[in-house]
Amino acid sequence: MTTVKKNDRARRRPVVVPMRPLSPQSPQSEGLPLPDRLIITIDGPAGTGKSTVARALAHRLGLDFLDTGAMYRAAAAIAIDAALDIHDHDQLVNEIERRDLHFDFDADPPTLLCCGESIMHRLRDDDVTRLVSPIAAIDRLRQEMVRKQRQIGVQHPRLVTEGRDQGSVVFPDADVKFFLYASPRVRAQRRAKDEHAKGLPVDLDALEQAISDRDHRDSTRTVAPLTCPADAERIDTSNMSFDQVVDALEAHVTRVLGSRKAPRPAHRARNPALGSAGGTGSA
Ligand code: DC
């Protein structure tokens, strides 16, 4: 991932980060008045291109971008580099807290800092990728990450955030939710292309099986399993190009924001299930 520094402040802790000026870059959303708070969540399994799509959508709409997978990857890198016992959850979480993980949102993509230093160079290393799945299944660690992510949502209320649990757990009241999906075969083909480009041998069937197994593990784990929130727009990217996916997401956001301008009905709709007007309002 290429990090473009916007200024030389990366090594200092950005306590209050100024909001990026809104600069819609595509005709679809151009002129669309964006509200002060606009949280867009993008969840889905690995290999659906969520991260690049989320970043592109954030660019088009002039929003900030949060890669929550990077936070779990950083936790895995810290555990490896400090030789921590990942079964000692208290020690692990204390050490992660001590490292003061936070993003510098002045960089594009935002730089994840650990004790004030970028940890980006470690995030995609093989040892980190191998350990991140069990690390991300640790309940106490997730609680800490969720807390940090919600805090980021307060400091950056115009945000596209991407992960596995953003719409279901972290921001259940997000303004727009997406769930990206692609068949295991297509995701295996995408991964095979990457491996092939690196000159590595590729077994497509084995890749597909590994992806299906991981989907099963992720969606059946007890802690924050991967689920499609009921109110999310589900998009199957199997037969879509990158641009088509970003276009579809942007069009949906535009529709949702456009529909908000419609006049609200004066009275609450009758609830057919109750047979009387409205309801108690409690869930
Ligand atoms: O999206 P990614 O490959 O960078 O994610 C790294 C790992 O973190 C992966 O095992 C899924 C997990 N993850 C998670 O459990 N919850 C998130 N919100 C983001 C990532």
Short mmCIF file of C-alpha atoms and ligand atoms in Angstrom, two decimals:
data_model
loop_
_atom_site.label_atom_id
_atom_site.label_comp_id
_atom_site.label_asym_id
_atom_site.label_seq_id
_atom_site.Cartn_x
_atom_site.Cartn_y
_atom_site.Cartn_z
CA MET A 1 0.00 0.00 0.00
CA THR A 2 1.48 3.37 -0.95
CA THR A 3 1.33 6.00 1.74
CA VAL A 4 1.27 9.58 0.54
CA LYS A 5 2.22 12.04 3.24
CA LYS A 6 0.18 15.19 3.14
CA ASN A 7 2.57 16.94 5.49
CA ASP A 8 5.33 16.10 7.89
CA ARG A 9 3.14 15.68 10.96
CA ALA A 10 3.02 11.88 10.86
CA ARG A 11 5.28 11.39 13.83
CA ARG A 12 3.32 13.67 16.10
CA ARG A 13 0.11 12.56 17.68
CA PRO A 14 -2.81 14.19 15.90
CA VAL A 15 -5.03 15.03 18.85
CA VAL A 16 -7.69 16.97 17.01
CA VAL A 17 -7.76 16.21 13.34
CA PRO A 18 -9.31 18.88 11.13
CA MET A 19 -12.13 17.60 8.97
CA ARG A 20 -11.13 17.18 5.36
CA PRO A 21 -12.92 19.66 3.10
CA LEU A 22 -15.71 18.05 1.13
CA SER A 23 -14.75 17.71 -2.49
CA PRO A 24 -17.14 15.42 -4.36
CA GLN A 25 -15.22 14.15 -7.34
CA SER A 26 -17.84 12.38 -9.36
CA PRO A 27 -20.90 13.59 -11.23
CA GLN A 28 -23.17 11.22 -9.28
CA SER A 29 -22.68 12.92 -5.95
CA GLU A 30 -21.59 16.34 -7.14
CA GLY A 31 -23.68 19.04 -5.55
CA LEU A 32 -25.17 16.57 -3.10
CA PRO A 33 -25.36 18.29 0.28
CA LEU A 34 -23.63 15.99 2.74
CA PRO A 35 -24.84 16.01 6.33
CA ASP A 36 -22.50 16.79 9.24
CA ARG A 37 -22.59 13.15 10.24
CA LEU A 38 -22.42 10.47 7.59
CA ILE A 39 -21.19 7.05 8.70
CA ILE A 40 -21.00 4.50 5.88
CA THR A 41 -20.09 0.93 6.83
CA ILE A 42 -18.72 -1.65 4.41
CA ASP A 43 -18.48 -5.21 5.70
CA GLY A 44 -17.89 -8.53 4.06
CA PRO A 45 -15.49 -11.43 3.78
CA ALA A 46 -11.87 -11.20 2.65
CA GLY A 47 -11.16 -10.95 -1.05
CA THR A 48 -14.13 -8.80 -2.01
CA GLY A 49 -11.95 -5.72 -2.51
CA LYS A 50 -13.66 -3.93 0.40
CA SER A 51 -10.65 -1.93 1.39
CA THR A 52 -9.85 -0.39 -2.00
CA VAL A 53 -13.53 0.14 -2.73
CA ALA A 54 -14.08 1.81 0.65
CA ARG A 55 -11.13 4.10 0.13
CA ALA A 56 -12.30 5.04 -3.38
CA LEU A 57 -15.82 5.76 -2.11
CA ALA A 58 -14.42 7.93 0.68
CA HIS A 59 -12.40 9.85 -1.91
CA ARG A 60 -15.36 10.41 -4.18
CA LEU A 61 -17.55 11.68 -1.37
CA GLY A 62 -14.83 13.59 0.47
CA LEU A 63 -15.13 11.46 3.61
CA ASP A 64 -12.49 9.96 5.90
CA PHE A 65 -11.61 6.30 5.54
CA LEU A 66 -11.10 3.75 8.31
CA ASP A 67 -9.52 0.33 7.70
CA THR A 68 -10.37 -1.63 10.85
CA GLY A 69 -8.57 -4.77 9.65
CA ALA A 70 -5.36 -2.75 9.97
CA MET A 71 -6.03 -2.37 13.70
CA TYR A 72 -6.29 -6.14 14.22
CA ARG A 73 -3.22 -6.63 12.04
CA ALA A 74 -1.31 -4.12 14.17
CA ALA A 75 -2.34 -6.01 17.31
CA ALA A 76 -1.00 -9.22 15.75
CA ALA A 77 2.27 -7.49 14.78
CA ILE A 78 2.70 -6.15 18.32
CA ALA A 79 2.03 -9.61 19.79
CA ILE A 80 4.67 -11.17 17.53
CA ASP A 81 7.30 -8.48 17.93
CA ALA A 82 6.93 -8.36 21.71
CA ALA A 83 6.78 -12.20 21.89
CA LEU A 84 3.50 -12.03 23.83
CA ASP A 85 1.54 -15.11 24.84
CA ILE A 86 -1.71 -14.60 22.91
CA HIS A 87 -3.51 -16.79 25.45
CA ASP A 88 -2.79 -14.23 28.15
CA HIS A 89 -5.53 -11.82 27.10
CA ASP A 90 -4.97 -9.35 29.94
CA GLN A 91 -1.31 -8.93 29.10
CA LEU A 92 -2.09 -8.67 25.38
CA VAL A 93 -4.76 -6.01 25.78
CA ASN A 94 -2.67 -4.04 28.29
CA GLU A 95 0.27 -4.05 25.89
CA ILE A 96 -1.92 -2.94 22.95
CA GLU A 97 -3.33 -0.10 25.08
CA ARG A 98 0.18 0.90 26.13
CA ARG A 99 1.22 1.14 22.45
CA ASP A 100 -1.40 3.87 21.88
CA LEU A 101 -2.58 2.71 18.45
CA HIS A 102 -4.16 5.53 16.48
CA PHE A 103 -4.40 6.81 12.94
CA ASP A 104 -2.90 9.90 11.40
CA PHE A 105 -5.82 10.96 9.23
CA ASP A 106 -3.70 13.61 7.53
CA ALA A 107 -2.07 10.87 5.47
CA ASP A 108 -3.82 9.13 2.58
CA PRO A 109 -4.47 6.34 3.34
CA PRO A 110 -4.41 7.17 7.05
CA THR A 111 -1.21 5.94 8.71
CA LEU A 112 -1.63 3.63 11.68
CA LEU A 113 0.77 4.69 14.42
CA CYS A 114 2.07 2.57 17.27
CA CYS A 115 3.83 4.59 20.01
CA GLY A 116 3.91 7.45 17.52
CA GLU A 117 5.68 5.42 14.78
CA SER A 118 4.09 4.04 11.62
CA ILE A 119 3.39 0.32 11.81
CA MET A 120 2.08 0.12 8.22
CA HIS A 121 5.12 -1.75 6.91
CA ARG A 122 4.32 -4.77 9.15
CA LEU A 123 0.61 -5.15 8.44
CA ARG A 124 0.78 -7.37 5.34
CA ASP A 125 3.70 -9.55 6.44
CA ASP A 126 2.99 -13.30 6.30
CA ASP A 127 3.50 -13.88 10.04
CA VAL A 128 1.00 -11.12 10.82
CA THR A 129 -1.53 -12.45 8.30
CA ARG A 130 -1.22 -15.92 9.85
CA LEU A 131 -1.79 -14.70 13.42
CA VAL A 132 -4.43 -12.03 12.85
CA SER A 133 -7.42 -14.38 12.66
CA PRO A 134 -7.00 -15.86 16.20
CA ILE A 135 -6.07 -12.40 17.49
CA ALA A 136 -9.29 -10.93 16.04
CA ALA A 137 -11.31 -13.63 17.81
CA ILE A 138 -10.24 -12.44 21.30
CA ASP A 139 -13.27 -10.89 22.91
CA ARG A 140 -11.43 -8.46 25.23
CA LEU A 141 -9.29 -7.19 22.39
CA ARG A 142 -12.35 -6.68 20.21
CA GLN A 143 -14.01 -4.64 22.96
CA GLU A 144 -10.98 -2.35 23.01
CA MET A 145 -10.93 -2.04 19.21
CA VAL A 146 -14.66 -1.35 19.07
CA ARG A 147 -14.20 1.39 21.67
CA LYS A 148 -11.42 2.97 19.60
CA GLN A 149 -13.44 2.70 16.39
CA ARG A 150 -16.46 4.39 17.95
CA GLN A 151 -14.19 7.13 19.23
CA ILE A 152 -12.87 7.62 15.70
CA GLY A 153 -16.49 7.82 14.52
CA VAL A 154 -17.05 10.70 16.95
CA GLN A 155 -13.88 12.53 15.90
CA HIS A 156 -14.48 11.82 12.19
CA PRO A 157 -18.25 11.82 11.77
CA ARG A 158 -17.98 11.80 7.98
CA LEU A 159 -16.51 8.36 7.60
CA VAL A 160 -16.41 5.29 5.38
CA THR A 161 -15.41 2.42 7.68
CA GLU A 162 -14.58 -1.04 6.49
CA GLY A 163 -14.29 -4.40 8.27
CA ARG A 164 -16.39 -7.37 9.38
CA ASP A 165 -18.55 -5.92 12.16
CA GLN A 166 -18.85 -2.23 11.35
CA GLY A 167 -22.55 -2.23 10.47
CA SER A 168 -23.55 -5.03 12.83
CA VAL A 169 -21.66 -4.17 16.05
CA VAL A 170 -19.61 -0.97 15.92
CA PHE A 171 -22.00 1.41 14.17
CA PRO A 172 -25.44 -0.25 14.28
CA ASP A 173 -26.97 3.19 13.65
CA ALA A 174 -24.78 3.92 10.59
CA ASP A 175 -26.41 6.08 7.92
CA VAL A 176 -25.64 3.66 5.08
CA LYS A 177 -24.54 0.04 5.37
CA PHE A 178 -23.08 -2.20 2.71
CA PHE A 179 -22.21 -5.86 2.68
CA LEU A 180 -19.90 -6.85 -0.16
CA TYR A 181 -19.83 -10.42 -1.30
CA ALA A 182 -18.25 -12.48 -4.09
CA SER A 183 -18.34 -16.21 -4.70
CA PRO A 184 -15.40 -18.19 -3.24
CA ARG A 185 -14.41 -19.16 -6.81
CA VAL A 186 -14.15 -15.53 -7.94
CA ARG A 187 -12.26 -14.54 -4.80
CA ALA A 188 -9.89 -17.47 -5.36
CA GLN A 189 -9.34 -16.30 -8.96
CA ARG A 190 -8.56 -12.77 -7.73
CA ARG A 191 -6.12 -14.10 -5.14
CA ALA A 192 -4.56 -16.43 -7.75
CA LYS A 193 -3.94 -13.45 -10.01
CA ASP A 194 -2.06 -11.67 -7.20
CA GLU A 195 -0.01 -14.77 -6.37
CA HIS A 196 0.72 -15.35 -10.04
CA ALA A 197 1.92 -11.75 -10.40
CA LYS A 198 4.35 -12.42 -7.53
CA GLY A 199 5.63 -15.48 -9.43
CA LEU A 200 4.19 -17.88 -6.82
CA PRO A 201 2.68 -21.29 -7.73
CA VAL A 202 -1.14 -21.31 -7.62
CA ASP A 203 -3.62 -24.10 -6.88
CA LEU A 204 -7.01 -22.56 -7.62
CA ASP A 205 -9.07 -25.37 -6.07
CA ALA A 206 -7.04 -25.27 -2.87
CA LEU A 207 -7.41 -21.47 -2.70
CA GLU A 208 -11.17 -21.74 -3.17
CA GLN A 209 -11.43 -24.40 -0.45
CA ALA A 210 -9.34 -22.27 1.94
CA ILE A 211 -11.59 -19.26 1.29
CA SER A 212 -14.77 -21.30 1.89
CA ASP A 213 -13.29 -22.71 5.10
CA ARG A 214 -12.39 -19.22 6.32
CA ASP A 215 -15.87 -17.89 5.50
CA HIS A 216 -17.32 -20.72 7.55
CA ARG A 217 -14.97 -20.02 10.49
CA ASP A 218 -15.60 -16.27 10.38
CA SER A 219 -19.36 -16.59 10.21
CA THR A 220 -19.65 -19.26 12.92
CA ARG A 221 -17.17 -17.86 15.46
CA THR A 222 -18.78 -16.96 18.77
CA VAL A 223 -17.26 -13.47 18.99
CA ALA A 224 -18.62 -10.92 16.49
CA PRO A 225 -19.26 -13.41 13.68
CA LEU A 226 -19.31 -12.09 10.14
CA THR A 227 -22.95 -11.38 9.33
CA CYS A 228 -24.80 -9.25 6.85
CA PRO A 229 -26.80 -6.68 8.86
CA ALA A 230 -30.50 -6.86 8.00
CA ASP A 231 -30.51 -3.22 6.91
CA ALA A 232 -27.37 -3.46 4.74
CA GLU A 233 -27.32 -3.17 0.96
CA ARG A 234 -25.87 -6.50 -0.14
CA ILE A 235 -23.77 -6.30 -3.28
CA ASP A 236 -22.45 -9.36 -5.08
CA THR A 237 -19.25 -8.13 -6.74
CA SER A 238 -18.53 -11.45 -8.49
CA ASN A 239 -19.21 -10.09 -11.96
CA MET A 240 -18.49 -6.43 -11.37
CA SER A 241 -15.40 -4.39 -12.12
CA PHE A 242 -13.85 -2.23 -9.42
CA ASP A 243 -15.35 0.94 -10.94
CA GLN A 244 -18.78 -0.65 -11.22
CA VAL A 245 -18.71 -1.53 -7.53
CA VAL A 246 -17.69 1.99 -6.48
CA ASP A 247 -20.34 3.45 -8.83
CA ALA A 248 -23.02 1.18 -7.32
CA LEU A 249 -22.07 2.18 -3.77
CA GLU A 250 -22.00 5.85 -4.61
CA ALA A 251 -25.35 5.62 -6.39
CA HIS A 252 -26.88 3.97 -3.33
CA VAL A 253 -25.48 6.63 -0.96
CA THR A 254 -26.82 9.33 -3.29
CA ARG A 255 -30.26 7.67 -3.28
CA VAL A 256 -30.32 7.36 0.50
CA LEU A 257 -29.29 10.98 1.02
CA GLY A 258 -31.72 12.14 -1.68
CA SER A 259 -34.60 10.26 -0.04
CA ARG A 260 -33.91 12.05 3.25
CA LYS A 261 -35.04 15.28 1.66
CA ALA A 262 -38.53 13.84 1.12
CA PRO A 263 -41.10 15.37 3.47
CA ARG A 264 -41.74 13.20 6.48
CA PRO A 265 -45.36 12.07 7.06
CA ALA A 266 -47.12 14.11 9.74
CA HIS A 267 -48.26 10.99 11.63
CA ARG A 268 -46.49 7.75 12.31
CA ALA A 269 -47.56 4.97 10.01
CA ARG A 270 -50.03 2.44 11.34
CA ASN A 271 -48.33 -0.73 12.45
CA PRO A 272 -50.28 -3.55 10.75
CA ALA A 273 -48.84 -6.06 13.23
CA LEU A 274 -50.39 -4.18 16.16
CA GLY A 275 -53.51 -3.12 14.36
CA SER A 276 -53.22 0.38 15.84
CA ALA A 277 -51.30 3.52 15.12
CA GLY A 278 -47.54 3.40 15.71
CA GLY A 279 -46.27 1.20 18.52
CA THR A 280 -44.55 1.57 21.83
CA GLY A 281 -41.33 2.72 20.23
CA SER A 282 -39.29 0.24 22.21
CA ALA A 283 -37.48 -2.53 20.43
O1 DC B 1 -9.63 -7.08 6.26
P1 DC B 1 -8.30 -7.66 6.75
O2 DC B 1 -7.84 -8.87 5.98
O3 DC B 1 -7.22 -6.64 6.86
O4 DC B 1 -8.60 -8.17 8.23
C1 DC B 1 -7.60 -8.74 9.02
C2 DC B 1 -8.24 -9.69 10.02
O5 DC B 1 -8.98 -8.99 10.99
C3 DC B 1 -9.16 -10.75 9.44
O6 DC B 1 -8.88 -11.99 10.09
C4 DC B 1 -10.53 -10.30 9.82
C5 DC B 1 -10.31 -9.49 11.06
N1 DC B 1 -11.20 -8.37 11.20
C6 DC B 1 -12.22 -8.47 12.11
O7 DC B 1 -12.40 -9.51 12.73
N2 DC B 1 -13.04 -7.39 12.31
C7 DC B 1 -12.85 -6.27 11.63
N3 DC B 1 -13.67 -5.22 11.85
C8 DC B 1 -11.82 -6.14 10.69
C9 DC B 1 -11.01 -7.24 10.49
#
